[in-house]
PDB file of C-alpha atoms and ligand atoms in Angstrom:
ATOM      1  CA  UNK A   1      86.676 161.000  62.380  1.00 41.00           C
ATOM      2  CA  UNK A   2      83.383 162.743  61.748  1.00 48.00           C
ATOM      3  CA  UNK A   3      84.617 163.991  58.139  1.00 40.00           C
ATOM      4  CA  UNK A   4      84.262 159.839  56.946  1.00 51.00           C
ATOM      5  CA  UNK A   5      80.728 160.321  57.831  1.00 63.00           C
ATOM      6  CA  UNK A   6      79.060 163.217  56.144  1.00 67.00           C
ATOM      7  CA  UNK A   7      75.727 160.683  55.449  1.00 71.00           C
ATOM      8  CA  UNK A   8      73.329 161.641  52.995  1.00 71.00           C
ATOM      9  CA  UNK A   9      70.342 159.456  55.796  1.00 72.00           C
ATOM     10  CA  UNK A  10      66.635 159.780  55.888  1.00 78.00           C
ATOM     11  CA  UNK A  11      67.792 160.957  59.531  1.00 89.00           C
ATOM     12  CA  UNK A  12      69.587 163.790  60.999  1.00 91.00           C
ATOM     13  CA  UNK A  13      72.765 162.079  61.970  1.00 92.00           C
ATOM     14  CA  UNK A  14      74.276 163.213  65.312  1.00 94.00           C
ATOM     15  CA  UNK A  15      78.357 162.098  65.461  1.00 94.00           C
ATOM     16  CA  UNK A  16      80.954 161.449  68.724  1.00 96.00           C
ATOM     17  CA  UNK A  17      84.519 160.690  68.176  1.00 96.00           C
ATOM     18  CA  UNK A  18      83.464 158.555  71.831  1.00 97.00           C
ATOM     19  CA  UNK A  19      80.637 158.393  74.192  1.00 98.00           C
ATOM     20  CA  UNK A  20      79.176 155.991  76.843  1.00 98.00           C
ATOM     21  CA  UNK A  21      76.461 154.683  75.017  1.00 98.00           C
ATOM     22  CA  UNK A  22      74.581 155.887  71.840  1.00 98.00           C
ATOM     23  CA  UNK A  23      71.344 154.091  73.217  1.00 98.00           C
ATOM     24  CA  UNK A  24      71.440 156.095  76.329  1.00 98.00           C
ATOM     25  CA  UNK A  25      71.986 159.037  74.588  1.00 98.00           C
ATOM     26  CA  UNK A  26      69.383 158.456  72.168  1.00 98.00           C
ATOM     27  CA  UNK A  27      66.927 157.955  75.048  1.00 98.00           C
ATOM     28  CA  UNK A  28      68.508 161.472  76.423  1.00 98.00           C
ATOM     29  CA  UNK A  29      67.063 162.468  72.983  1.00 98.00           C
ATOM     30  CA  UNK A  30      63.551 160.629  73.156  1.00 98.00           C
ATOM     31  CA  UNK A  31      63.238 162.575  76.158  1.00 97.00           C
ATOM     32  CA  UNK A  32      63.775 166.045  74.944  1.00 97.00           C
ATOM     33  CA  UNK A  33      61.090 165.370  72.120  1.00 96.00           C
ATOM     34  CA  UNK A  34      63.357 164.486  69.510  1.00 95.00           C
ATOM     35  CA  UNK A  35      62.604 161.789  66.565  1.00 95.00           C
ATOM     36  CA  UNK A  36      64.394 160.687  63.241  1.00 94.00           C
ATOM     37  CA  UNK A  37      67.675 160.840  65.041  1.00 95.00           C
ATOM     38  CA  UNK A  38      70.720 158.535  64.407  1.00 96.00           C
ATOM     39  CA  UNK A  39      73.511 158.716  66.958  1.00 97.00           C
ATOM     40  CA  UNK A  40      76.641 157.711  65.422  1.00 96.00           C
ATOM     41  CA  UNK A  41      79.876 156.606  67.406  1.00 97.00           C
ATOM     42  CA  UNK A  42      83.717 155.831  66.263  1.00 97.00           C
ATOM     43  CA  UNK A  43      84.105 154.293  70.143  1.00 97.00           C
ATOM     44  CA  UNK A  44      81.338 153.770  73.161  1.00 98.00           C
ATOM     45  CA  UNK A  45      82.656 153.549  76.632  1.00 98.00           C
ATOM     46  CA  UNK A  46      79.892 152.197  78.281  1.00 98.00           C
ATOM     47  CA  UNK A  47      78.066 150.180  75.107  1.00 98.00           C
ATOM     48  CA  UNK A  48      75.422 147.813  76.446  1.00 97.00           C
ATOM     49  CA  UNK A  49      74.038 144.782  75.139  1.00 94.00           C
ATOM     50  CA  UNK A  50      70.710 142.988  76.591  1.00 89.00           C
ATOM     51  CA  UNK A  51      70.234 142.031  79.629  1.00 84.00           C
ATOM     52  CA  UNK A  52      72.415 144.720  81.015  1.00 87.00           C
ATOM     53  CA  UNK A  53      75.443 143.079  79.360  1.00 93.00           C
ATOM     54  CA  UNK A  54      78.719 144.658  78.422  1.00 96.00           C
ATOM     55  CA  UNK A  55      78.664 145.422  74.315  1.00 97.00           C
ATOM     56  CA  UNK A  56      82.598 146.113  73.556  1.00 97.00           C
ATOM     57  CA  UNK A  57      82.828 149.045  71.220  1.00 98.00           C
ATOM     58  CA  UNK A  58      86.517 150.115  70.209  1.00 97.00           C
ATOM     59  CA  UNK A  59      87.460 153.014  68.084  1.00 97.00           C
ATOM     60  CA  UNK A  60      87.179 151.396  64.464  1.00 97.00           C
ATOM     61  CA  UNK A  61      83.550 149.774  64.944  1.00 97.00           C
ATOM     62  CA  UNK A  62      79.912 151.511  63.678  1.00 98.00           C
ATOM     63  CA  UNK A  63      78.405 152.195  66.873  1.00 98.00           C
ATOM     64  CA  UNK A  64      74.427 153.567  66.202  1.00 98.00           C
ATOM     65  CA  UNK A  65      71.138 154.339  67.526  1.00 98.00           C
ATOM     66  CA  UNK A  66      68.120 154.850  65.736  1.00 98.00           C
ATOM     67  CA  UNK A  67      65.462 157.102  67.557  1.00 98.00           C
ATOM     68  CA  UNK A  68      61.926 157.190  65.888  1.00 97.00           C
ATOM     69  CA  UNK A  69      58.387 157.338  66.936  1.00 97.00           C
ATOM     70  CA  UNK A  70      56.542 154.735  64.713  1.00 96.00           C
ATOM     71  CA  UNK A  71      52.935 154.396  65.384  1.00 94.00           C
ATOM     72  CA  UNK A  72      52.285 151.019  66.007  1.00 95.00           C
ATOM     73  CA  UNK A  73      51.327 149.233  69.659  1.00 95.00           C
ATOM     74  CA  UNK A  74      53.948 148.374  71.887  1.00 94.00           C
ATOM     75  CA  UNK A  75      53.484 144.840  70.881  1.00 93.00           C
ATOM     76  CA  UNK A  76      54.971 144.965  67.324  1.00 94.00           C
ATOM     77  CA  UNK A  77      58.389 146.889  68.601  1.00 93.00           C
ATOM     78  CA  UNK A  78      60.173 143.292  68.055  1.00 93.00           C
ATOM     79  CA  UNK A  79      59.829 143.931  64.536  1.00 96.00           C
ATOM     80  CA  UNK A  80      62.272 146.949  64.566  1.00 97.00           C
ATOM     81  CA  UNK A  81      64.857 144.525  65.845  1.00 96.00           C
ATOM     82  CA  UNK A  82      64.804 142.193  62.983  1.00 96.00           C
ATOM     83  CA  UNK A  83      64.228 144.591  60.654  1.00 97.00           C
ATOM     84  CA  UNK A  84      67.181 146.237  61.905  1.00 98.00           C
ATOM     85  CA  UNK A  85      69.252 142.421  61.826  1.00 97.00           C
ATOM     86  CA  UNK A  86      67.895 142.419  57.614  1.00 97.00           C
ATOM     87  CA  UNK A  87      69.151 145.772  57.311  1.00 98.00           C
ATOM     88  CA  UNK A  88      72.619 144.933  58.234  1.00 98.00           C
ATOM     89  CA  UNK A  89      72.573 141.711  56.880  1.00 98.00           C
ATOM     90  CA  UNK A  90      72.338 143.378  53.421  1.00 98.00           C
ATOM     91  CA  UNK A  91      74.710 145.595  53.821  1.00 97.00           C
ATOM     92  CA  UNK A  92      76.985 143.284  55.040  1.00 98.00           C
ATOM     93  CA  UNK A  93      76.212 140.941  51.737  1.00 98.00           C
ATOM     94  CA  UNK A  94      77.137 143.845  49.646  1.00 97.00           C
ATOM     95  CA  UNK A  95      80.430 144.156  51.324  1.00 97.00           C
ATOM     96  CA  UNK A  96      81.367 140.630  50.342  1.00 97.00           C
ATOM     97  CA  UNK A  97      80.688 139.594  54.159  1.00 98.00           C
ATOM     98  CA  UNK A  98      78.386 136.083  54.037  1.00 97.00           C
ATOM     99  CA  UNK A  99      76.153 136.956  57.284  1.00 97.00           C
ATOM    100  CA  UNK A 100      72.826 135.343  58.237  1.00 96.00           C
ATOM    101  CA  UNK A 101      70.878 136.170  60.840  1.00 96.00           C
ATOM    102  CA  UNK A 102      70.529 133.673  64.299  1.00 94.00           C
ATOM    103  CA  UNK A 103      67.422 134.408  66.141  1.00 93.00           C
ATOM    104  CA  UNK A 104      66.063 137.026  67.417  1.00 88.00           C
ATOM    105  CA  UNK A 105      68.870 139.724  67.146  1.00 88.00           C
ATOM    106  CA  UNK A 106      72.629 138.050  66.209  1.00 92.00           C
ATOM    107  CA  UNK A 107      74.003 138.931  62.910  1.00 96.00           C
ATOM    108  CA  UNK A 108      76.444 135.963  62.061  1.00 96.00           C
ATOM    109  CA  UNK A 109      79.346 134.704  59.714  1.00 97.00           C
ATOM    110  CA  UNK A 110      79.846 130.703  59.444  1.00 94.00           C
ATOM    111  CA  UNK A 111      83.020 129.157  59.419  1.00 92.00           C
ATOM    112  CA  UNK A 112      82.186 125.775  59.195  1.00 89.00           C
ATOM    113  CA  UNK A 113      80.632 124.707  62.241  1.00 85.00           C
ATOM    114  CA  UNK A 114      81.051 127.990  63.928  1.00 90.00           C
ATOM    115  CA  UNK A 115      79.359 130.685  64.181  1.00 92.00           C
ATOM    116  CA  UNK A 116      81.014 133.834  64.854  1.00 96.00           C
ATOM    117  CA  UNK A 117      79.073 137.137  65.972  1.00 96.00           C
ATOM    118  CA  UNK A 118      79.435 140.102  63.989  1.00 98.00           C
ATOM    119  CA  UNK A 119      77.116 142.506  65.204  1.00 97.00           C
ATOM    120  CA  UNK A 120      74.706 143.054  68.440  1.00 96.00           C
ATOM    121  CA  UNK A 121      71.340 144.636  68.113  1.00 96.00           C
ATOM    122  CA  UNK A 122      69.438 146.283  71.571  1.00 95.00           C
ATOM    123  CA  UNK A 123      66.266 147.753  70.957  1.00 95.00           C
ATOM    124  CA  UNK A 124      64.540 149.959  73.611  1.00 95.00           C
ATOM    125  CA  UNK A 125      61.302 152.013  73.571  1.00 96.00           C
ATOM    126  CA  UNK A 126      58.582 153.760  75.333  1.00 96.00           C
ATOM    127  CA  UNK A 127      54.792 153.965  75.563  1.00 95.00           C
ATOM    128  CA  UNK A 128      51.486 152.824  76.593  1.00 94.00           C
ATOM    129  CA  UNK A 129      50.243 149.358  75.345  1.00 93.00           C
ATOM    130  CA  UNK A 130      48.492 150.739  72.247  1.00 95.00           C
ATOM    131  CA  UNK A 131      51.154 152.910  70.825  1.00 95.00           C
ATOM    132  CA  UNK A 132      54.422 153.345  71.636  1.00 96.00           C
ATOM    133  CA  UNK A 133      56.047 156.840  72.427  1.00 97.00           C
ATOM    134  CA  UNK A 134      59.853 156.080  70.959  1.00 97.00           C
ATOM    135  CA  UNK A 135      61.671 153.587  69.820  1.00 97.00           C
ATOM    136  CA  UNK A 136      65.762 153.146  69.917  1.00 98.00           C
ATOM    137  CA  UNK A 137      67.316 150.747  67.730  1.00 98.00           C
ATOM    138  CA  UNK A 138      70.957 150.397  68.853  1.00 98.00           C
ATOM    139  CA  UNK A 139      72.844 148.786  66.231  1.00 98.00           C
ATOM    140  CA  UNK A 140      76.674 147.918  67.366  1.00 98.00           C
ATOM    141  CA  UNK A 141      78.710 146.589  64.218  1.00 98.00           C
ATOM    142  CA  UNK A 142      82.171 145.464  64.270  1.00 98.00           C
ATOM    143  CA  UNK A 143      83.237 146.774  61.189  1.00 98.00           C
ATOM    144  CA  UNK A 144      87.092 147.753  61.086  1.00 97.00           C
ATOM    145  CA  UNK A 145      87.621 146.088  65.165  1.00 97.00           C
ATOM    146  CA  UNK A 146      90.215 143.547  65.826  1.00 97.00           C
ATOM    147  CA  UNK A 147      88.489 140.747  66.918  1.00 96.00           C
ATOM    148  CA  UNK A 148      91.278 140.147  69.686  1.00 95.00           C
ATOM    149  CA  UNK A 149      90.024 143.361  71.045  1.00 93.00           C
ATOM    150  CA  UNK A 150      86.721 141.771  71.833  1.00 96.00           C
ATOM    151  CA  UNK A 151      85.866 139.105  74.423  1.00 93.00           C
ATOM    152  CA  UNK A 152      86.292 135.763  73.356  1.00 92.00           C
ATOM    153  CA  UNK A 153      83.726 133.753  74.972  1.00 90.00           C
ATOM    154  CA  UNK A 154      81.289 135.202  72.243  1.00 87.00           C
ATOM    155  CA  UNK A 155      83.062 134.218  69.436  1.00 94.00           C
ATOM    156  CA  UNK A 156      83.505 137.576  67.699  1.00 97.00           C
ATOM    157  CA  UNK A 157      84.278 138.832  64.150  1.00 98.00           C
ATOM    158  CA  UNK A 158      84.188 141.832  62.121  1.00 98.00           C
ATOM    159  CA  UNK A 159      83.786 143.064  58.800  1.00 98.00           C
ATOM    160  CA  UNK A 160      87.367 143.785  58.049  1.00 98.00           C
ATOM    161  CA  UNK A 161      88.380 140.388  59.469  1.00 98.00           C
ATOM    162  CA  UNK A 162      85.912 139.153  56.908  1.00 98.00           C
ATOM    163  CA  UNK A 163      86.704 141.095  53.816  1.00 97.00           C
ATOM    164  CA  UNK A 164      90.678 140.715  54.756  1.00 97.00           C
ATOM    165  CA  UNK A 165      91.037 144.649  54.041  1.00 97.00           C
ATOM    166  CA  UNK A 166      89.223 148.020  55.934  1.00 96.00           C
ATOM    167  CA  UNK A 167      85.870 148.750  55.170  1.00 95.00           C
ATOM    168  CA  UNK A 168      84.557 152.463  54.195  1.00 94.00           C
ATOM    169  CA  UNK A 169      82.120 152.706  56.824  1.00 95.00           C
ATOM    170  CA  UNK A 170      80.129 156.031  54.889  1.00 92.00           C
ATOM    171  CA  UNK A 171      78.645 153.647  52.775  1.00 92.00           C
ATOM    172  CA  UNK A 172      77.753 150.480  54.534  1.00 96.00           C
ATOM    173  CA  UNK A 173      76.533 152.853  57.232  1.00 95.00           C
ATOM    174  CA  UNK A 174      74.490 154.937  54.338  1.00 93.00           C
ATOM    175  CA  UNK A 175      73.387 151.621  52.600  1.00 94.00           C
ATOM    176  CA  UNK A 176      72.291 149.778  56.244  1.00 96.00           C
ATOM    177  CA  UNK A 177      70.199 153.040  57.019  1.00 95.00           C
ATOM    178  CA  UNK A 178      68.737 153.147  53.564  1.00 94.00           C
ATOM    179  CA  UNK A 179      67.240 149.603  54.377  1.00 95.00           C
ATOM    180  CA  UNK A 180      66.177 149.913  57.711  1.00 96.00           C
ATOM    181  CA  UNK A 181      64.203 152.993  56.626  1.00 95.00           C
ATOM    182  CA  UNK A 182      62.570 151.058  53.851  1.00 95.00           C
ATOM    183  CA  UNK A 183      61.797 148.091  56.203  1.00 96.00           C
ATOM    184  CA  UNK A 184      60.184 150.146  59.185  1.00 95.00           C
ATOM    185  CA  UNK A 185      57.987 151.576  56.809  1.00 93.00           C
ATOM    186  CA  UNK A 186      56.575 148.327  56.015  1.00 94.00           C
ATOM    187  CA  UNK A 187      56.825 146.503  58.686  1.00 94.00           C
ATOM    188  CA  UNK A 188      54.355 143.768  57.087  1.00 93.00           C
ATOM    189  CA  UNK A 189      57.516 142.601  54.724  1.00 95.00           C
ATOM    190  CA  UNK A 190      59.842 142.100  57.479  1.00 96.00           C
ATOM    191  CA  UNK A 191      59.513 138.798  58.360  1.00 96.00           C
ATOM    192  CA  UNK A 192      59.296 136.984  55.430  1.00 95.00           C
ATOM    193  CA  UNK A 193      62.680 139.202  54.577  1.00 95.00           C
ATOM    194  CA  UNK A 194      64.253 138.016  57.756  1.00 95.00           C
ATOM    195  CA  UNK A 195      63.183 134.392  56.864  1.00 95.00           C
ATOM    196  CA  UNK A 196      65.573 134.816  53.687  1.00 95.00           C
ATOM    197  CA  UNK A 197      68.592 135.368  56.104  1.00 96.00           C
ATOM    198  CA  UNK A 198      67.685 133.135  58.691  1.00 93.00           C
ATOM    199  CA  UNK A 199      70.019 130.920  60.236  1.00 92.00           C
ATOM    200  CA  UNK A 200      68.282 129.294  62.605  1.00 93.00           C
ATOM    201  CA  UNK A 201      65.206 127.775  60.721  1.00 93.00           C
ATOM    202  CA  UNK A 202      65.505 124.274  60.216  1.00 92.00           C
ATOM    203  CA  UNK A 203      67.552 123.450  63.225  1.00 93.00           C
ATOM    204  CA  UNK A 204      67.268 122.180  66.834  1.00 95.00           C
ATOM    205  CA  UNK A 205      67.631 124.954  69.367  1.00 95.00           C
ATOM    206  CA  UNK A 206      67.452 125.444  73.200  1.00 96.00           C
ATOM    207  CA  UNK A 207      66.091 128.780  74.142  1.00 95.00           C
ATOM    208  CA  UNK A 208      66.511 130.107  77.655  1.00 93.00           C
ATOM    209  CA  UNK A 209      62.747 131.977  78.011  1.00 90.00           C
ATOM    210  CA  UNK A 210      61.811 133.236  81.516  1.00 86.00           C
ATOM    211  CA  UNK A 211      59.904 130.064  82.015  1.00 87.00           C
ATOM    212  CA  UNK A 212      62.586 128.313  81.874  1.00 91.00           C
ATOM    213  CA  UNK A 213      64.746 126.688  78.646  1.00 94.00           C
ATOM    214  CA  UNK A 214      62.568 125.096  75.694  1.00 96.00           C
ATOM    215  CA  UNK A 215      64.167 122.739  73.228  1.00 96.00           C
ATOM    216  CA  UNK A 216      63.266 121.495  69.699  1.00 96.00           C
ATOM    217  CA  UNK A 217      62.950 122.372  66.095  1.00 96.00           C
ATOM    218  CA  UNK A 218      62.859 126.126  65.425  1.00 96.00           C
ATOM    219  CA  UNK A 219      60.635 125.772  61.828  1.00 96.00           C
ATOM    220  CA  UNK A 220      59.050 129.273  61.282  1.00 95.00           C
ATOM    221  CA  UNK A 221      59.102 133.153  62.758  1.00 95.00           C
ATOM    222  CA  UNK A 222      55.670 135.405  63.295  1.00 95.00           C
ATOM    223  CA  UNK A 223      55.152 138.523  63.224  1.00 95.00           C
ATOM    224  CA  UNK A 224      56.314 140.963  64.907  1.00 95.00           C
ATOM    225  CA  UNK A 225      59.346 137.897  65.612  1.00 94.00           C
ATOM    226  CA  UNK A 226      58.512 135.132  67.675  1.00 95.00           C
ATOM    227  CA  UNK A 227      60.007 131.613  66.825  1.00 96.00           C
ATOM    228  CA  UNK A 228      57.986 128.714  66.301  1.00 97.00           C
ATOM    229  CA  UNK A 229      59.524 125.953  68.026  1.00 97.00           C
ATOM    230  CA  UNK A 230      58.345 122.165  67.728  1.00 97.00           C
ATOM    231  CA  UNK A 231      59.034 120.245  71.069  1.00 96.00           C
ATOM    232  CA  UNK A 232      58.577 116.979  71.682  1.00 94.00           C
ATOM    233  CA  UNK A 233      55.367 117.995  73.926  1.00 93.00           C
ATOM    234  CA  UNK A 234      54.053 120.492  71.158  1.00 95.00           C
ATOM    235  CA  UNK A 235      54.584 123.460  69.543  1.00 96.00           C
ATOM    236  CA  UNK A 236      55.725 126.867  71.651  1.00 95.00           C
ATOM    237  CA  UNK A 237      55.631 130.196  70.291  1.00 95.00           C
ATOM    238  CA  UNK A 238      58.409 131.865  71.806  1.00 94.00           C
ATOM    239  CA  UNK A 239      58.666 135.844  72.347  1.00 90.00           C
ATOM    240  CA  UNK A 240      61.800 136.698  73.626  1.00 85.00           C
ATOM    241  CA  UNK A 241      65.002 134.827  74.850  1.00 86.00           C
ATOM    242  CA  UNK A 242      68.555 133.822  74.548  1.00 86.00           C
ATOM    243  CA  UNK A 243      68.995 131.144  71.676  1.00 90.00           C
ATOM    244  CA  UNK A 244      71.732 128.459  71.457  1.00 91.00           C
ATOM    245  CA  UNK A 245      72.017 126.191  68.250  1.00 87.00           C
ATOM    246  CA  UNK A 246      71.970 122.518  68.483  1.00 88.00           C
ATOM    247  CA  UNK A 247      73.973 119.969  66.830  1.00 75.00           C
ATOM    248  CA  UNK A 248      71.306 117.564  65.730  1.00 65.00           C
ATOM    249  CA  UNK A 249      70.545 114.557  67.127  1.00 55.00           C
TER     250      UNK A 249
HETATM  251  P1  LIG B   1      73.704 140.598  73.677  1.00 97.63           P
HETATM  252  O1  LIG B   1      73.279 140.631  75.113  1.00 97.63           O
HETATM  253  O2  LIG B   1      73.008 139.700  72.736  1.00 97.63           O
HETATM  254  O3  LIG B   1      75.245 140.320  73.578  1.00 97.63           O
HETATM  255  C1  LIG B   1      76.157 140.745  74.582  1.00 97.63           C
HETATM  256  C2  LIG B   1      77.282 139.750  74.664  1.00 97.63           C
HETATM  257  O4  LIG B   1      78.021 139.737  73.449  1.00 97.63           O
HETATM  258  C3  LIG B   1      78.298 140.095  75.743  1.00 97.63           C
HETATM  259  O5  LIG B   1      77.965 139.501  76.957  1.00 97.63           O
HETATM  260  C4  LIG B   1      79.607 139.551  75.177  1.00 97.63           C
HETATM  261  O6  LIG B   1      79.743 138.172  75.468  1.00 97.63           O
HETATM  262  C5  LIG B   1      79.407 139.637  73.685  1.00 97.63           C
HETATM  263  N1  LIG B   1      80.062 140.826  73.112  1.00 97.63           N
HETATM  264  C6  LIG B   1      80.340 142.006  73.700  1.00 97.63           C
HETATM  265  N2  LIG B   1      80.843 142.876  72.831  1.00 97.63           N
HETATM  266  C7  LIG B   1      80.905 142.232  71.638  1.00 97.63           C
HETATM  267  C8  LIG B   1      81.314 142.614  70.334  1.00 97.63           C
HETATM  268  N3  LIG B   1      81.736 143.840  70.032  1.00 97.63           N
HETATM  269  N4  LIG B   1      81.225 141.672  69.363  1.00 97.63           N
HETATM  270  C9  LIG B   1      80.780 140.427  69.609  1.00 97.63           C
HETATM  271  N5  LIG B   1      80.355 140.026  70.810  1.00 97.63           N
HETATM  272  C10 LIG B   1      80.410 140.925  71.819  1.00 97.63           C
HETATM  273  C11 LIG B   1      73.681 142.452  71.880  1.00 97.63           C
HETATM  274  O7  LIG B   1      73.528 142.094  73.192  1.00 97.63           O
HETATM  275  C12 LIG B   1      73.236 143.900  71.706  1.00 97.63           C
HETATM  276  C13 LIG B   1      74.397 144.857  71.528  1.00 97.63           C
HETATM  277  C14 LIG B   1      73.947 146.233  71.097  1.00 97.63           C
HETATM  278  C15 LIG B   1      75.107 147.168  70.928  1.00 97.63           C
HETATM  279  C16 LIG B   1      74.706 148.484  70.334  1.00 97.63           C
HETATM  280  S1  LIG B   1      76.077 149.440  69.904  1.00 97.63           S
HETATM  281  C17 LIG B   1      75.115 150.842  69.706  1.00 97.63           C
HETATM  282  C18 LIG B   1      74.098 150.809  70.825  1.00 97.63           C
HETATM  283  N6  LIG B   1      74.586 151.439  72.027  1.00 97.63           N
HETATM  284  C19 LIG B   1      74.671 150.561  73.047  1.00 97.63           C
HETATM  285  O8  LIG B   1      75.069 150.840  74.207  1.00 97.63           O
HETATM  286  N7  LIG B   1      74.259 149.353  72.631  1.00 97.63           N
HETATM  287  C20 LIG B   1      73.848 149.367  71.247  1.00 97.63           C
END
């Protein structure tokens, strides 16, 4: 209920037992002027993920949206995304919960060769080229879900699955918040604090871009969080797309 919440956030913190989505409701709020909003869910009904995919979101899971208005130019936005995957990667680590971060916005646990996904970030925004207008940061974490509750084509895990006992979601919420304030306030430390994380430097990837799939070595990430990729034609500098990981060859 709302009562496990009571944050103490650099935010004002808006709470639903259960609504659609806390993206599209933090757009509703973009709209209406507002910044420095989180929208906080126990269960969405309509979560989304990219690429208008479903994002499961049962009672049990932390279900946010970040709303700001940062001033930077439309180009750097990717940077609230993996600032957001460091943020929760932290808090996650100081739960006892071993999760790296898989290019550009999966937060991970290993279990020997498999990966399994823990959390889902979807960031939208707003704005002419130069600066943007508003930024949302959805943030979907499954913290106390049963995994059998999710679909199983993606592999899923959560945070209680993890720890083998409940998590108190006031304070990883409170400690995730606490770094993804710090980060988007310094945008120029992000990377190399993603880079700490990362799970997919060092090894062969295929990335589905809209120019079709691009395969090699993934080796660094740019600011605001492309991936360097070294192909067997060159290197690429990829902006956006859907990353596998390779076994190597
Ligand atoms: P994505 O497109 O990378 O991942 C979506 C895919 O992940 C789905 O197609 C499905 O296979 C799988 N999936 C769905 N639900 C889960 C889950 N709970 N755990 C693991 N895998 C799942 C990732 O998109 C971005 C998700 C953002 C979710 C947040 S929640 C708060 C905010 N509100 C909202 O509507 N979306 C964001």
């Amino acid at each position: 209920s709302a009562v496990e919440y009571g944050l103490d956030a650099p935010f004002s913190v808006e709470y639903h037992d259960s609504i659609p989505s806390t993206n599209a409701r933090a757009r509703d709020l973009a709209a209406e002027g507002e910044s420095d909003t989180v929208v906080l869910a126990d269960e969405q009904t309509g979560g989304r993920g990219r690429l208008d995919r479903d994002w499961h979101s049962p009672s049990g899971g932390i279900w946010l949206s970040v709303l700001f208005r940062p001033d930077v130019p439309m180009a750097h936005a990717p940077v609230f995304t993996l600032a957001a995957a460091v943020a929760v990667t932290r808090a996650a680590r100081e739960a006892g919960v071993e999760a790296g971060i898989k290019w550009p916005n999966d937060v991970l646990v290993r279990h020997g060769d498999e990966e399994r996904k823990l959390v889902g970030i979807l960031t939208e925004m707003e704005g002419e080229a130069d600066r943007v207008s508003w930024v949302v940061v959805g943030i979907g974490v499954n913290a106390n879900v049963d995994p059998a509750e999710l679909p199983d084509e993606a592999n899923p895990t959560s945070l209680s699955t993890e720890r083998g006992e409940p998590l108190d979601r006031r304070l990883f919420t409170q400690r995730l918040l606490e770094e993804f304030d710090a980060l988007r306030q310094d945008t120029g430390r992000v990377v190399e604090a993603w880079r700490e994380y990362a799970t997919t430097l060092g090894k062969r990837v295929r990335v589905e871009t809209p120019g079709g799939p691009i395969e090699g070595e993934a080796v660094d990430v740019q600011f605001p969080g492309a991936l360097v990729i070294e192909t067997a034609s060159g290197t690429e500098v990829v902006s956006a797309g859907d990353c596998e990981h390779l076994r190597p060859v």
